[in-house]
mmCIF file of C-alpha atoms in Angstrom:
data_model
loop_
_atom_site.group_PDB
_atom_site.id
_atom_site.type_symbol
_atom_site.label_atom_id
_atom_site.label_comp_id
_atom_site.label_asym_id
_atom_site.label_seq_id
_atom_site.Cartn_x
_atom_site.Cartn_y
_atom_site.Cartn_z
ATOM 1 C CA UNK A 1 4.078 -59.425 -114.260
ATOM 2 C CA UNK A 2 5.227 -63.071 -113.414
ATOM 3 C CA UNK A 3 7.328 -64.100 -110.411
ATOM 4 C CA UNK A 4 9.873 -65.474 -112.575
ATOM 5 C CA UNK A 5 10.663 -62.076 -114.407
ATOM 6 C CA UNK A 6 10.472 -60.080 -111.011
ATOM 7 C CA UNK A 7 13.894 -60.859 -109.587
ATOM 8 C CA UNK A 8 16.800 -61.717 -112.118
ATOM 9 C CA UNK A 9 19.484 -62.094 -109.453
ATOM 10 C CA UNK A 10 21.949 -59.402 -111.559
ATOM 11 C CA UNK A 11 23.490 -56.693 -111.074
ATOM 12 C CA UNK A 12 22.859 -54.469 -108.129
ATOM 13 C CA UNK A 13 20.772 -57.093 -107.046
ATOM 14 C CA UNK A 14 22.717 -59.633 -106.607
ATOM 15 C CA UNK A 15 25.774 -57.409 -105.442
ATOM 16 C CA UNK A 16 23.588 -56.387 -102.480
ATOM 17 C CA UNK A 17 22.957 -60.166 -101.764
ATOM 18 C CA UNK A 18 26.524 -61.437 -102.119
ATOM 19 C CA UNK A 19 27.560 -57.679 -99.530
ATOM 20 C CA UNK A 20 25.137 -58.399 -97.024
ATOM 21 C CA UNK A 21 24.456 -60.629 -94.756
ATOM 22 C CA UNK A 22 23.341 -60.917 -90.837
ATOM 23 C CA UNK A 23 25.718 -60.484 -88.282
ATOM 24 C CA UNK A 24 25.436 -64.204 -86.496
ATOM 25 C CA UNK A 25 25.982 -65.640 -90.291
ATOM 26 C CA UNK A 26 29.775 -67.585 -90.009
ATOM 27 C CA UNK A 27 30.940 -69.091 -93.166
ATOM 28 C CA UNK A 28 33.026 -71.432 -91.734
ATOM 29 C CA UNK A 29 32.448 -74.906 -91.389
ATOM 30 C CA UNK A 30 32.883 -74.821 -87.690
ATOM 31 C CA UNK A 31 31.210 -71.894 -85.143
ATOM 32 C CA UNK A 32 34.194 -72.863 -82.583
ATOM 33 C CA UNK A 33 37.344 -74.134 -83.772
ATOM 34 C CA UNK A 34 38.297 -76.544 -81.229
ATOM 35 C CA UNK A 35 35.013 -78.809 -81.969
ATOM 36 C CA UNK A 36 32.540 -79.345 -85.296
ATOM 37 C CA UNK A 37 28.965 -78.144 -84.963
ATOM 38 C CA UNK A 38 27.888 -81.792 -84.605
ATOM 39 C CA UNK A 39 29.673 -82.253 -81.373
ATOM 40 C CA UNK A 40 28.260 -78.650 -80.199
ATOM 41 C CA UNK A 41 24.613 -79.706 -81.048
ATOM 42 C CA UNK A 42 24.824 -81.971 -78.251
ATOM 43 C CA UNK A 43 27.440 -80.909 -75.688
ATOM 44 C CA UNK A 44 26.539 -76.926 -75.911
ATOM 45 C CA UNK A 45 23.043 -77.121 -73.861
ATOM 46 C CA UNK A 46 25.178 -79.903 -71.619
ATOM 47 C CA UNK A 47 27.557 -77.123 -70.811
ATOM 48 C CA UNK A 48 24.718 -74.296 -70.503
ATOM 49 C CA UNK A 49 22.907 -75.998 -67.897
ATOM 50 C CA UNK A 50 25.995 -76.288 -65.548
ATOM 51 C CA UNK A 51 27.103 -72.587 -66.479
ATOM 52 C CA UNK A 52 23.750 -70.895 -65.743
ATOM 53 C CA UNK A 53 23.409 -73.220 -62.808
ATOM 54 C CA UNK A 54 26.667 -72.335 -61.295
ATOM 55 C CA UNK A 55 25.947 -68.603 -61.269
ATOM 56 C CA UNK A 56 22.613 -69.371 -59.471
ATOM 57 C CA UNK A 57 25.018 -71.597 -56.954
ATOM 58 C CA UNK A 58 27.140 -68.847 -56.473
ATOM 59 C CA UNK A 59 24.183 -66.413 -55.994
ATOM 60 C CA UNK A 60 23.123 -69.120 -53.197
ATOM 61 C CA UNK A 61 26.399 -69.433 -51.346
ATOM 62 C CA UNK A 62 26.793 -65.735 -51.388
ATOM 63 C CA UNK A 63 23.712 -64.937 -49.888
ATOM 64 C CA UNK A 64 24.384 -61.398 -49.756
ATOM 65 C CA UNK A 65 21.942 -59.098 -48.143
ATOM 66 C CA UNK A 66 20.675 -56.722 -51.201
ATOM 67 C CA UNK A 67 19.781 -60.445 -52.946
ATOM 68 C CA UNK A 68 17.513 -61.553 -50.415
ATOM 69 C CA UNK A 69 14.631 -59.471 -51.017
ATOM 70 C CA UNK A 70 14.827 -61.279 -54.730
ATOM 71 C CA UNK A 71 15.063 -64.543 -52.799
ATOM 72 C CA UNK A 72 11.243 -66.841 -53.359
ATOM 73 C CA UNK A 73 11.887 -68.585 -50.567
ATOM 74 C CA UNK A 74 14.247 -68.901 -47.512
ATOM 75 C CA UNK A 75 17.767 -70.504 -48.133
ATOM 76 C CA UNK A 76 17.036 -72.914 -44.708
ATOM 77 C CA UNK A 77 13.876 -73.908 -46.529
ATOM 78 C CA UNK A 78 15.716 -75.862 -49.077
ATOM 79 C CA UNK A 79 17.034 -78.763 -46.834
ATOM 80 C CA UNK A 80 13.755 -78.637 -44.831
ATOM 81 C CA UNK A 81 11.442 -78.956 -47.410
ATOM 82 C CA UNK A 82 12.685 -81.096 -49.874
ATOM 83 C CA UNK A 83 12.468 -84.940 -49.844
ATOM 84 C CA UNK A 84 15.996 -85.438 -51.566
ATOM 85 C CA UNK A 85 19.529 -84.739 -51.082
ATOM 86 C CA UNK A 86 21.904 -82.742 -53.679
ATOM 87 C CA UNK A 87 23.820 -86.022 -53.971
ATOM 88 C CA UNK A 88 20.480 -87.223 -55.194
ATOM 89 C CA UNK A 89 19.989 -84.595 -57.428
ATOM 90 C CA UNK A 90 23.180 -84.065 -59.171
ATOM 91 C CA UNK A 91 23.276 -87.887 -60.082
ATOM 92 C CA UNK A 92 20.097 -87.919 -61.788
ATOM 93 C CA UNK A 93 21.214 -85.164 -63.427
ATOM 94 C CA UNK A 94 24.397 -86.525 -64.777
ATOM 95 C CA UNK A 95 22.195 -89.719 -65.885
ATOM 96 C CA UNK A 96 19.740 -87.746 -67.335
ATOM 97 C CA UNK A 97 22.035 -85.418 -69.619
ATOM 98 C CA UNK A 98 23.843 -88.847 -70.771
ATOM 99 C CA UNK A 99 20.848 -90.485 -72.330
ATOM 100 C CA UNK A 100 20.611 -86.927 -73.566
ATOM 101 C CA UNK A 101 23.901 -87.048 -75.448
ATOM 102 C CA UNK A 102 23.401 -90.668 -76.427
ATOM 103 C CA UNK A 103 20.107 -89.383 -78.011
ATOM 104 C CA UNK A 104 21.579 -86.469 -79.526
ATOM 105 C CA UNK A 105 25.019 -88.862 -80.908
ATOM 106 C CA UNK A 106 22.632 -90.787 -83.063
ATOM 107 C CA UNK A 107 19.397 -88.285 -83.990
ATOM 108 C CA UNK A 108 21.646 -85.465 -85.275
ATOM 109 C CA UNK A 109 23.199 -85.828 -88.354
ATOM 110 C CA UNK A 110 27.318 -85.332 -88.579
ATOM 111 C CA UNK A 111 27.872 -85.395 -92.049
ATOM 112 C CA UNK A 112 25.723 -81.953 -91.730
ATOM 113 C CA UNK A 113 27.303 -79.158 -94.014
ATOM 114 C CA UNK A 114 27.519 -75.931 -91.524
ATOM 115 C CA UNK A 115 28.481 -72.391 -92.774
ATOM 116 C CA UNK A 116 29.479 -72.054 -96.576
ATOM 117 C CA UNK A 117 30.134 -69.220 -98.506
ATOM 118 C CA UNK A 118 27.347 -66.350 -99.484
ATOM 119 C CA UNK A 119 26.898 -67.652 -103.381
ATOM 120 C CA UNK A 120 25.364 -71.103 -101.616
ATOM 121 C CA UNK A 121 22.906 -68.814 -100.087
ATOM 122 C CA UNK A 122 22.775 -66.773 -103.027
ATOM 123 C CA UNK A 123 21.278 -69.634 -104.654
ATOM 124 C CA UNK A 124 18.775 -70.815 -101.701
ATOM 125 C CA UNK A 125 17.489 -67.165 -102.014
ATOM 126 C CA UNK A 126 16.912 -67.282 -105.703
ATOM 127 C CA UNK A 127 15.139 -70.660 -105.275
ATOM 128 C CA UNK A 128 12.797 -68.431 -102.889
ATOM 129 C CA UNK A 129 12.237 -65.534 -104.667
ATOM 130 C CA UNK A 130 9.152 -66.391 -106.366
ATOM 131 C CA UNK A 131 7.410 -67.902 -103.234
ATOM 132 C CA UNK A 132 7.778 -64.391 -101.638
ATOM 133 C CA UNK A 133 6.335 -62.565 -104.689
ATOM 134 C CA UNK A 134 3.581 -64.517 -104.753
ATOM 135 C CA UNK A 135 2.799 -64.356 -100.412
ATOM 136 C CA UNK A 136 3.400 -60.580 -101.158
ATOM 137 C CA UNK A 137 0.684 -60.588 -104.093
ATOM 138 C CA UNK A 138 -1.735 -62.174 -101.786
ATOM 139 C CA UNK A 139 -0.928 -59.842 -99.060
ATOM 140 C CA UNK A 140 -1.208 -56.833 -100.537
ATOM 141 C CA UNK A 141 -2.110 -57.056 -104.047
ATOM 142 C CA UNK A 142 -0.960 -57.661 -107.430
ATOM 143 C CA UNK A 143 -0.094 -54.089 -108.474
ATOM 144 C CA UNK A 144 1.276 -52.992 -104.898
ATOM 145 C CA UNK A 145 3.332 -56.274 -104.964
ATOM 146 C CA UNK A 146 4.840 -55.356 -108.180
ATOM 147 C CA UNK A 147 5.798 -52.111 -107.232
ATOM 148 C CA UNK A 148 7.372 -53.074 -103.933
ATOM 149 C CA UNK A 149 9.203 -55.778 -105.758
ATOM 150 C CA UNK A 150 10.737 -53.600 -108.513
ATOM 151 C CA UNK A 151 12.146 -51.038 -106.089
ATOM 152 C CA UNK A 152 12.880 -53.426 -102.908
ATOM 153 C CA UNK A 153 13.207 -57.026 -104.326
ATOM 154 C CA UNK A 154 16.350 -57.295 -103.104
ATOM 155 C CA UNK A 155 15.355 -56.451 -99.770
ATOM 156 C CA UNK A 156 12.469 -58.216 -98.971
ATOM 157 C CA UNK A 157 14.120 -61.415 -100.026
ATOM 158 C CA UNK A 158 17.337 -60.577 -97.551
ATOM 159 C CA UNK A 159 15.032 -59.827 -94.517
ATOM 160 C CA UNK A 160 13.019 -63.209 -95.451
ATOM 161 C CA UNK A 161 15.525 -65.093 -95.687
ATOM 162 C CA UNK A 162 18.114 -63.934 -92.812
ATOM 163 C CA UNK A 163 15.480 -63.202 -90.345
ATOM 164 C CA UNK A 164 12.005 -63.930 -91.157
ATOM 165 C CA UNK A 165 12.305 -67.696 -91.624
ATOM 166 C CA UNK A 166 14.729 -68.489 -89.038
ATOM 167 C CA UNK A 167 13.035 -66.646 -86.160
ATOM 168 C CA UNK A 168 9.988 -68.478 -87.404
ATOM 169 C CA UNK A 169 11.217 -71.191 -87.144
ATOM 170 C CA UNK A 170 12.725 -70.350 -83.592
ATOM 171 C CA UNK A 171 9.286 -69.709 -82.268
ATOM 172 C CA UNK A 172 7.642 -72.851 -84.144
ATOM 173 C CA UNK A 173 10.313 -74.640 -81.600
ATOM 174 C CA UNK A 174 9.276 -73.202 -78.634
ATOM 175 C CA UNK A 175 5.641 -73.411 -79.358
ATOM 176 C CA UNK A 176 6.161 -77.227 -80.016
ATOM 177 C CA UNK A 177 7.957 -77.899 -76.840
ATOM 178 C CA UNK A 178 5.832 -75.992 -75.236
ATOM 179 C CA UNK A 179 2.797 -78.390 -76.503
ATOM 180 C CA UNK A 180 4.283 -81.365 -76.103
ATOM 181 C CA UNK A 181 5.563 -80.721 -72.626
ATOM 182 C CA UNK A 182 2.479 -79.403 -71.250
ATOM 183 C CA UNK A 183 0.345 -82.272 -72.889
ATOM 184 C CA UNK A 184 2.637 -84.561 -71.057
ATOM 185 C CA UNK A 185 3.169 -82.778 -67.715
ATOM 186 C CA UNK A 186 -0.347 -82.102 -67.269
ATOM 187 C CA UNK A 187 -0.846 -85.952 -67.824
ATOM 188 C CA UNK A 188 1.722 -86.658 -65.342
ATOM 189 C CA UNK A 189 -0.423 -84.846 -62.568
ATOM 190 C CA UNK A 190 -3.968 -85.969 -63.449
ATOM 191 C CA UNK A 191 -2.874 -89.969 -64.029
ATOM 192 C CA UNK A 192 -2.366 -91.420 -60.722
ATOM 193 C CA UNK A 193 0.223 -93.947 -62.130
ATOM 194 C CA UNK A 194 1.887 -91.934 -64.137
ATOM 195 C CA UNK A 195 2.127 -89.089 -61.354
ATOM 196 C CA UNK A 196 3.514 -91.748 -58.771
ATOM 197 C CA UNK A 197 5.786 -94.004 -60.493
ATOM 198 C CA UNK A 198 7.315 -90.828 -62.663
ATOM 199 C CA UNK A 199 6.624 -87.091 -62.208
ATOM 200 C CA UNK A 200 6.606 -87.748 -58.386
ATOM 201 C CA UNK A 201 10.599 -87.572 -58.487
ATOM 202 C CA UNK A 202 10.663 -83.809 -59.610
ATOM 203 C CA UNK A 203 8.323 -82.648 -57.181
ATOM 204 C CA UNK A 204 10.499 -84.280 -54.222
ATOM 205 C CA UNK A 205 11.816 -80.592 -54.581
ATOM 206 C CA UNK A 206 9.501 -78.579 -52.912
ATOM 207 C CA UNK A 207 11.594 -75.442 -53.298
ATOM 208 C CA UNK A 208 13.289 -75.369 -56.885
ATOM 209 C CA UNK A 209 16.918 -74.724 -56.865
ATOM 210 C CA UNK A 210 18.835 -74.558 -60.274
ATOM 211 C CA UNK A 211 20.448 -77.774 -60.678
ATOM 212 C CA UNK A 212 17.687 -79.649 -59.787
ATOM 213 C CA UNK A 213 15.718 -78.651 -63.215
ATOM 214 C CA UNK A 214 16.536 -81.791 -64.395
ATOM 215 C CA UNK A 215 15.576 -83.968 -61.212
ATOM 216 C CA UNK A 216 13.282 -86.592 -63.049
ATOM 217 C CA UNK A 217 12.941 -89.592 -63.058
ATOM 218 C CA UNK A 218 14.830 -91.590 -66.362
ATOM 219 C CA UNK A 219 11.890 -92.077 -68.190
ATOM 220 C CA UNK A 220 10.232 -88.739 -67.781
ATOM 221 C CA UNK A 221 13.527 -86.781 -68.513
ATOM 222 C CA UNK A 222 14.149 -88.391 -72.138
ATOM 223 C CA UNK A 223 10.178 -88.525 -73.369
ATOM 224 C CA UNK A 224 9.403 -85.200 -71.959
ATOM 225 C CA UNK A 225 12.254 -83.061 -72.284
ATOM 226 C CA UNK A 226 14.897 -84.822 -74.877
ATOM 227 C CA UNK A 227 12.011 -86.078 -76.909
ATOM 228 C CA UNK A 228 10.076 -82.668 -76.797
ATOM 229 C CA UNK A 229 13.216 -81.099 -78.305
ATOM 230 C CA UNK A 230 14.728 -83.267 -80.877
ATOM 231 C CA UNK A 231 10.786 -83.330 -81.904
ATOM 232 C CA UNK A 232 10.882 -80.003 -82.455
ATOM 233 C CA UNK A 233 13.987 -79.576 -83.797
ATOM 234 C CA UNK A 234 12.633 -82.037 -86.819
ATOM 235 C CA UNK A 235 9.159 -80.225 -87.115
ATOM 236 C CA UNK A 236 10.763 -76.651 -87.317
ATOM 237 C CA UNK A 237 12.933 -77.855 -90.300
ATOM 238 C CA UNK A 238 16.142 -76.426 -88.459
ATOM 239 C CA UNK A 239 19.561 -76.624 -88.919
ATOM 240 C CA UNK A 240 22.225 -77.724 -87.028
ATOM 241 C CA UNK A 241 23.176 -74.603 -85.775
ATOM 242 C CA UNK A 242 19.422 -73.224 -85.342
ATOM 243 C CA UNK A 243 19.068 -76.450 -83.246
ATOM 244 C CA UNK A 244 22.276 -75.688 -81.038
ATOM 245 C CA UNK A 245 20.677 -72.425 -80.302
ATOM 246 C CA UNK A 246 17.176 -74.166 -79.790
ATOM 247 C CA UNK A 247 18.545 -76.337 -77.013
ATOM 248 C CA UNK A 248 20.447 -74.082 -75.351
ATOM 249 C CA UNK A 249 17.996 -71.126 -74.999
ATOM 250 C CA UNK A 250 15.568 -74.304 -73.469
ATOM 251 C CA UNK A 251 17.942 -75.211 -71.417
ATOM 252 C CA UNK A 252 18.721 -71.601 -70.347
ATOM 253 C CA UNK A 253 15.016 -71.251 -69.767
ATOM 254 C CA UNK A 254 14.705 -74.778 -67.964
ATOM 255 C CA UNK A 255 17.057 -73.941 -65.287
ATOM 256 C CA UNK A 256 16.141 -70.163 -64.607
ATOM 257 C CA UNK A 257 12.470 -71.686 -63.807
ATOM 258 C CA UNK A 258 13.740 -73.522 -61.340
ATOM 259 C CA UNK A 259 16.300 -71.031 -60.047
ATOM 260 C CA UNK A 260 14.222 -70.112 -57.032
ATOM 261 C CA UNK A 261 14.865 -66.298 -57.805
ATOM 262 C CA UNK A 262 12.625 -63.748 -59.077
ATOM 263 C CA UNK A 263 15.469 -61.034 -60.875
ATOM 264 C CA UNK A 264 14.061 -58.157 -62.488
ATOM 265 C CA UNK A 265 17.670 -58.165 -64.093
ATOM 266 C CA UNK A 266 16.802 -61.362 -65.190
ATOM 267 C CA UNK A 267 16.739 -61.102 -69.684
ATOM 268 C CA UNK A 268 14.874 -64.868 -69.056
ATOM 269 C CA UNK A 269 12.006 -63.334 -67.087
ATOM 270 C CA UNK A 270 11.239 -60.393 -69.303
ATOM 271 C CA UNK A 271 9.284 -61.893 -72.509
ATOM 272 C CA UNK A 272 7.656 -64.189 -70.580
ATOM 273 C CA UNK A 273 4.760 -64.502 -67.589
ATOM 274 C CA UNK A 274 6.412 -68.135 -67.602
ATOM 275 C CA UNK A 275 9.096 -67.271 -64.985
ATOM 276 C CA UNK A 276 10.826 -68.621 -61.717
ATOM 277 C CA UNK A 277 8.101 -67.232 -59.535
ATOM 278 C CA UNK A 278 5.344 -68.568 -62.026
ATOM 279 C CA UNK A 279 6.733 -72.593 -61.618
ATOM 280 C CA UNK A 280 7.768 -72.263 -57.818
ATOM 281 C CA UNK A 281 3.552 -72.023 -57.361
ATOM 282 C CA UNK A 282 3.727 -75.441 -59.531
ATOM 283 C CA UNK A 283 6.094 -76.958 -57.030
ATOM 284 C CA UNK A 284 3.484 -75.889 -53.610
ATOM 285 C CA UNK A 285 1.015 -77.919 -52.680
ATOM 286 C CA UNK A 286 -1.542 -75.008 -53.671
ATOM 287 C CA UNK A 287 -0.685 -74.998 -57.530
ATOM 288 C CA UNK A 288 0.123 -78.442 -58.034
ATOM 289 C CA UNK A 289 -2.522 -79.143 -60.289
ATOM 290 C CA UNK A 290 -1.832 -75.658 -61.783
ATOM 291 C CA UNK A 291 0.794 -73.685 -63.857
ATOM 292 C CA UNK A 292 1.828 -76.837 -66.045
ATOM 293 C CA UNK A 293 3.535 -74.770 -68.974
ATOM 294 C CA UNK A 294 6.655 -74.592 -69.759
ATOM 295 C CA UNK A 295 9.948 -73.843 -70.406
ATOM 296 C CA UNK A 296 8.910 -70.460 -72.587
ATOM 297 C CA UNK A 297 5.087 -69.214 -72.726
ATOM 298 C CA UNK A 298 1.763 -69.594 -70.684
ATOM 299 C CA UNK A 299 -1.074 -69.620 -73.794
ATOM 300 C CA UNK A 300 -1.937 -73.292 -72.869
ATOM 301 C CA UNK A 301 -2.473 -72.617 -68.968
ATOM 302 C CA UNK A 302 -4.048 -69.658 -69.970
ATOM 303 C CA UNK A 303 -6.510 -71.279 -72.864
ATOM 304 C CA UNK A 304 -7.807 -74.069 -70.492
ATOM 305 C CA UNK A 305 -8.353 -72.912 -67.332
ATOM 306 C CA UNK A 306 -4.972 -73.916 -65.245
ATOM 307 C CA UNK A 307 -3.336 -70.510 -64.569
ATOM 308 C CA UNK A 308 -2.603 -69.726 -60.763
ATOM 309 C CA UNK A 309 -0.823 -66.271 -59.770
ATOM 310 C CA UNK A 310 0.106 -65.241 -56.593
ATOM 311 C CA UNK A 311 -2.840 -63.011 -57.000
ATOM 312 C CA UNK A 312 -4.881 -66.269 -56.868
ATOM 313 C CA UNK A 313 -3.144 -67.501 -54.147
ATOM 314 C CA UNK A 314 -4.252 -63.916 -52.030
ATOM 315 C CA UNK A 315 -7.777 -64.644 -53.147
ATOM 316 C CA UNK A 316 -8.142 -68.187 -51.898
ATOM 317 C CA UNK A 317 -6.381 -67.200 -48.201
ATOM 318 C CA UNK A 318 -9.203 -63.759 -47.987
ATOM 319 C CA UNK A 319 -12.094 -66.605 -49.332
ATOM 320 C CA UNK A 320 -10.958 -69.464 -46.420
ATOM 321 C CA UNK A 321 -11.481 -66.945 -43.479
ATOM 322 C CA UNK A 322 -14.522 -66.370 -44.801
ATOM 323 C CA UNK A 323 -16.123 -69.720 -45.542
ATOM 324 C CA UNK A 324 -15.180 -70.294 -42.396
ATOM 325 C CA UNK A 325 -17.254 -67.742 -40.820
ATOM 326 C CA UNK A 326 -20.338 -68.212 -43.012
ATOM 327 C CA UNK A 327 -20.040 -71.866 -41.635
#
């Protein structure tokens, strides 16, 4: 049976195509009305990191008794501890989100043709249909392919398409900022030079607060975070609205790390051992040299030998005592 004669895109088949489709799929040529899909490609994770920082500010300001317990560290400890003043913070923020717009104005593309009607995917879906067939025959076989093709063609190619490639793709993103970030932060710490003249600005915050995710200095804020993502935006083959929802989930992720809470309400802090509590060690003088993933996973702490836990932590205060002793 050849992949060509396997999925004539007639009939029933094709009527199930051009019926159904994904619930986030929008045909028109702009998600929100009041600005294109170019312009929310590089405002939307602008606007996410203030949102999701405000709620953290006015978790902070609240300081409500049943929140404490969820608290890392002591609300007095953040003026104490750290080496620089909100003033400080939020204007290296603002600089640091405009060279990420100016990056974003001239990387993504705005003549970029969002949404469209189901026939242009129709058509993409078609083009595919023989690259599935044949990943299916070398999956499972050449006679088991062709009878799962002649009775589910249809749907095989719909869940591929719709869901398959893009969440692929999704995860190809956050594995490649995930490399190229802790590639780079890792360098940061173990290069004397680069540690002092750059990375040293972010860990003037000895206790994380939200806003001050983005506390870097210039240079370190557009190679290691704006480069990381418009890097992996290209790799993953995205489009602009996969990319919008790259970004933001990053920056989502970015600024719950530093949110100095550890919420078990928290959707963030669920998938992940990368959490809040996970990059506050990061930021003490114990884990310094430790915990240098991020924003999403912890395979490359894990894989060479830099993963600290608080259960680490425990073990190293019982060992001192004891040292001590035996000396």
């Amino acid at each position: 049976m050849s992949s060509n004669s396997t999925f004539p895109l007639t009939g029933f088949r094709k009527s199930y195509l051009a019926s159904t489709h994904p619930w986030y799929y929008n045909p028109n040529p702009q998600l929100w009305s009041v600005m294109s899909d170019y312009l929310l490609s590089i405002l939307g994770p602008v606007a996410a990191y203030w949102l999701l920082s405000s709620f953290f500010e006015i978790l902070d300001r609240g300081d409500w008794e049943w929140l404490r317990k969820y608290k890392i560290h002591e609300s007095s400890e953040v003026t104490s501890r750290n080496r620089v003043t909100k003033r400080q913070v939020v204007t290296a923020v603002i600089l640091q989100q405009a060279i990420q717009i100016t990056l974003g104005y001239f990387w993504m593309d705005p003549t970029t043709k969002t949404g469209g009607p189901i026939s242009t995917h129709i058509l993409r879906m078609e083009t595919l249909a023989p690259t599935i067939f044949r990943s299916l025959e070398a999956l499972v076989g050449r006679r088991a392919a062709a009878f799962l093709w002649l009775h589910k063609a249809e749907e095989l190619v719909y869940y591929v398409y719709w869901w398959a490639i893009p969440l692929a793709q999704l995860l190809f993103g956050f594995f490649l900022i995930d490399t190229w970030q802790y590639f780079l932060h890792r360098a940061m710490h173990m290069n004397t030079f680069l540690y002092k003249t750059f990375h040293s600005w972010h860990h003037r915050l000895y206790v994380p607060y939200s806003y001050g995710a983005l506390y870097n200095h210039p240079a370190e804020g557009f190679i290691l975070d704006s480069c990381g993502a418009v890097i992996a935006e290209w790799l993953s083959g995205m489009s602009l609205r996969q990319a919008t929802l790259l970004f933001t989930i990053a920056t989502f992720k970015t600024v719950d790390d530093h949110c100095g809470y550890s919420l078990p309400f928290d959707p963030l802090q669920w998938f992940t051992g990368n959490s809040s509590d996970y990059h506050d060690i990061h930021h003490q003088v114990i884990g310094i040299k430790s915990n240098f993933s991020q924003p999403f996973f912890v395979h490359w702490d894990v894989l060479l030998g830099t993963r600290m836990t608080r259960q680490d932590i425990e073990a190293r205060k019982k060992l001192k005592p004891a040292e001590t002793k035996s000396s």
